[in-house]
């Protein structure tokens, strides 16, 4: 088990090593986790540290007592692998090449390093060649198909890089960073199984490269694949599993893993954001809002993950808060995909769907694989009744991530709008398979079964039952179950669901047509079952309304009084003249 000081030393070393190899994204991630470790109060006074979050959600969750970071399974962590650097590093050629690389002159950087044999130089040369090929691929896409077009353009350097890196691996001269690049090349060529093996070798020999873990996570599309990875039990594995569980929609497991990590990385903004993501997926919007407010207080210029915060504000219809957030990210960096999505959400909430689409398209021009923008743009096209464009946007989203249930759900909605329920049903089934705990998806599928073309009421009932068991916050399922059982002549079951729906409406202090419908049915049902006392209670409640239900209740009460008195009802037509 490592101490906080050992984690700090490991991360400091990793930051330097990753920066030397121009893996700046991984270096930034490591630096954020370094600063996220709680400081020793004996060394850092309140005036010299920013970690004074008295109202922090982290402190509320764990209190102030330090807890050591140990694996959840109770198994000790493996010792940290030693990474040997080249004896001859940072020579003049390497420094020149790194300068070219930082200026995005990748071909020049690779050319300078053509005769260098040190491991750092060999990796940087290969990495520069790969990025030069990626840059040319992006140019071809824009030249041939436009920034949002589909293209068959490929990175033409992949073949030579695969050959070179494969030879290095066979000869045993490749380092963990070369393995990371080799894994990326194999992944892009579609050789996923070998790519997983190579990336596992990379993270086992050098666990601090978060970029390698991220690439490995993209290849873990099922829980079985994840379980079969031969990963050493390093503390970085906990970060990986938290992220992988989230992608596999195991949100409770993900939340537990990140809460465990917070015991040591108590002030990591990254971990706070990941906890917010997990709670967002569990639809705990109040908790998510608190965490994002905390994040913005501690990191006011943060743009990462703020698009999710905007989704929460959109769902809660918080106009002023969403307006403030949009203005804030616009001033911070308006040319980030996340910023464009936030502004797009703001215009969508205002009902300006054309402007909203414009900003989502701008986000996609900045990053055409930005999943949220495709899905949200599809929603906007649905609002604008432009179903062909919506279908195209949703299809682009599922091409990027076939596990995005929101895009499958959107496709179902679009085909439902086009009165094609069989197609809609197929896509709704895909969405509930990916997110079986979301009541909205089960309700959508149930409503599809209820359409005139299908009219499969028994299947609709099963879907509504699943929705009711999945915390149906919109309170639709219970009422629909009652109506369907009533339509099928099952009075007892209909009464059962009307009673449950009535209890829920009373608990939530809701009123409306559903309340009236439930009271009317229960009053009539209880009268027919000769449960006069219960029927009178329901009728008395109906007398508080002013519509035709009031007269119906009066009529029912009169009928029950006559029935209880023991006299048959009088029929004036049979009286003698």
Short mmCIF file of C-alpha atoms in Angstrom, two decimals, residues 20 88-95 98 120:
data_model
loop_
_atom_site.label_atom_id
_atom_site.label_comp_id
_atom_site.label_asym_id
_atom_site.label_seq_id
_atom_site.Cartn_x
_atom_site.Cartn_y
_atom_site.Cartn_z
CA UNK A 20 9.11 14.95 -22.55
CA UNK A 88 21.77 9.91 -23.65
CA UNK A 89 18.68 12.12 -23.53
CA UNK A 90 17.77 15.66 -24.42
CA UNK A 91 20.52 16.04 -27.00
CA UNK A 92 20.42 18.92 -29.44
CA UNK A 93 18.56 16.97 -32.15
CA UNK A 94 15.90 15.84 -29.70
CA UNK A 95 15.37 19.37 -28.38
CA UNK A 98 10.52 18.60 -29.76
CA UNK A 120 12.61 8.87 -26.37
#
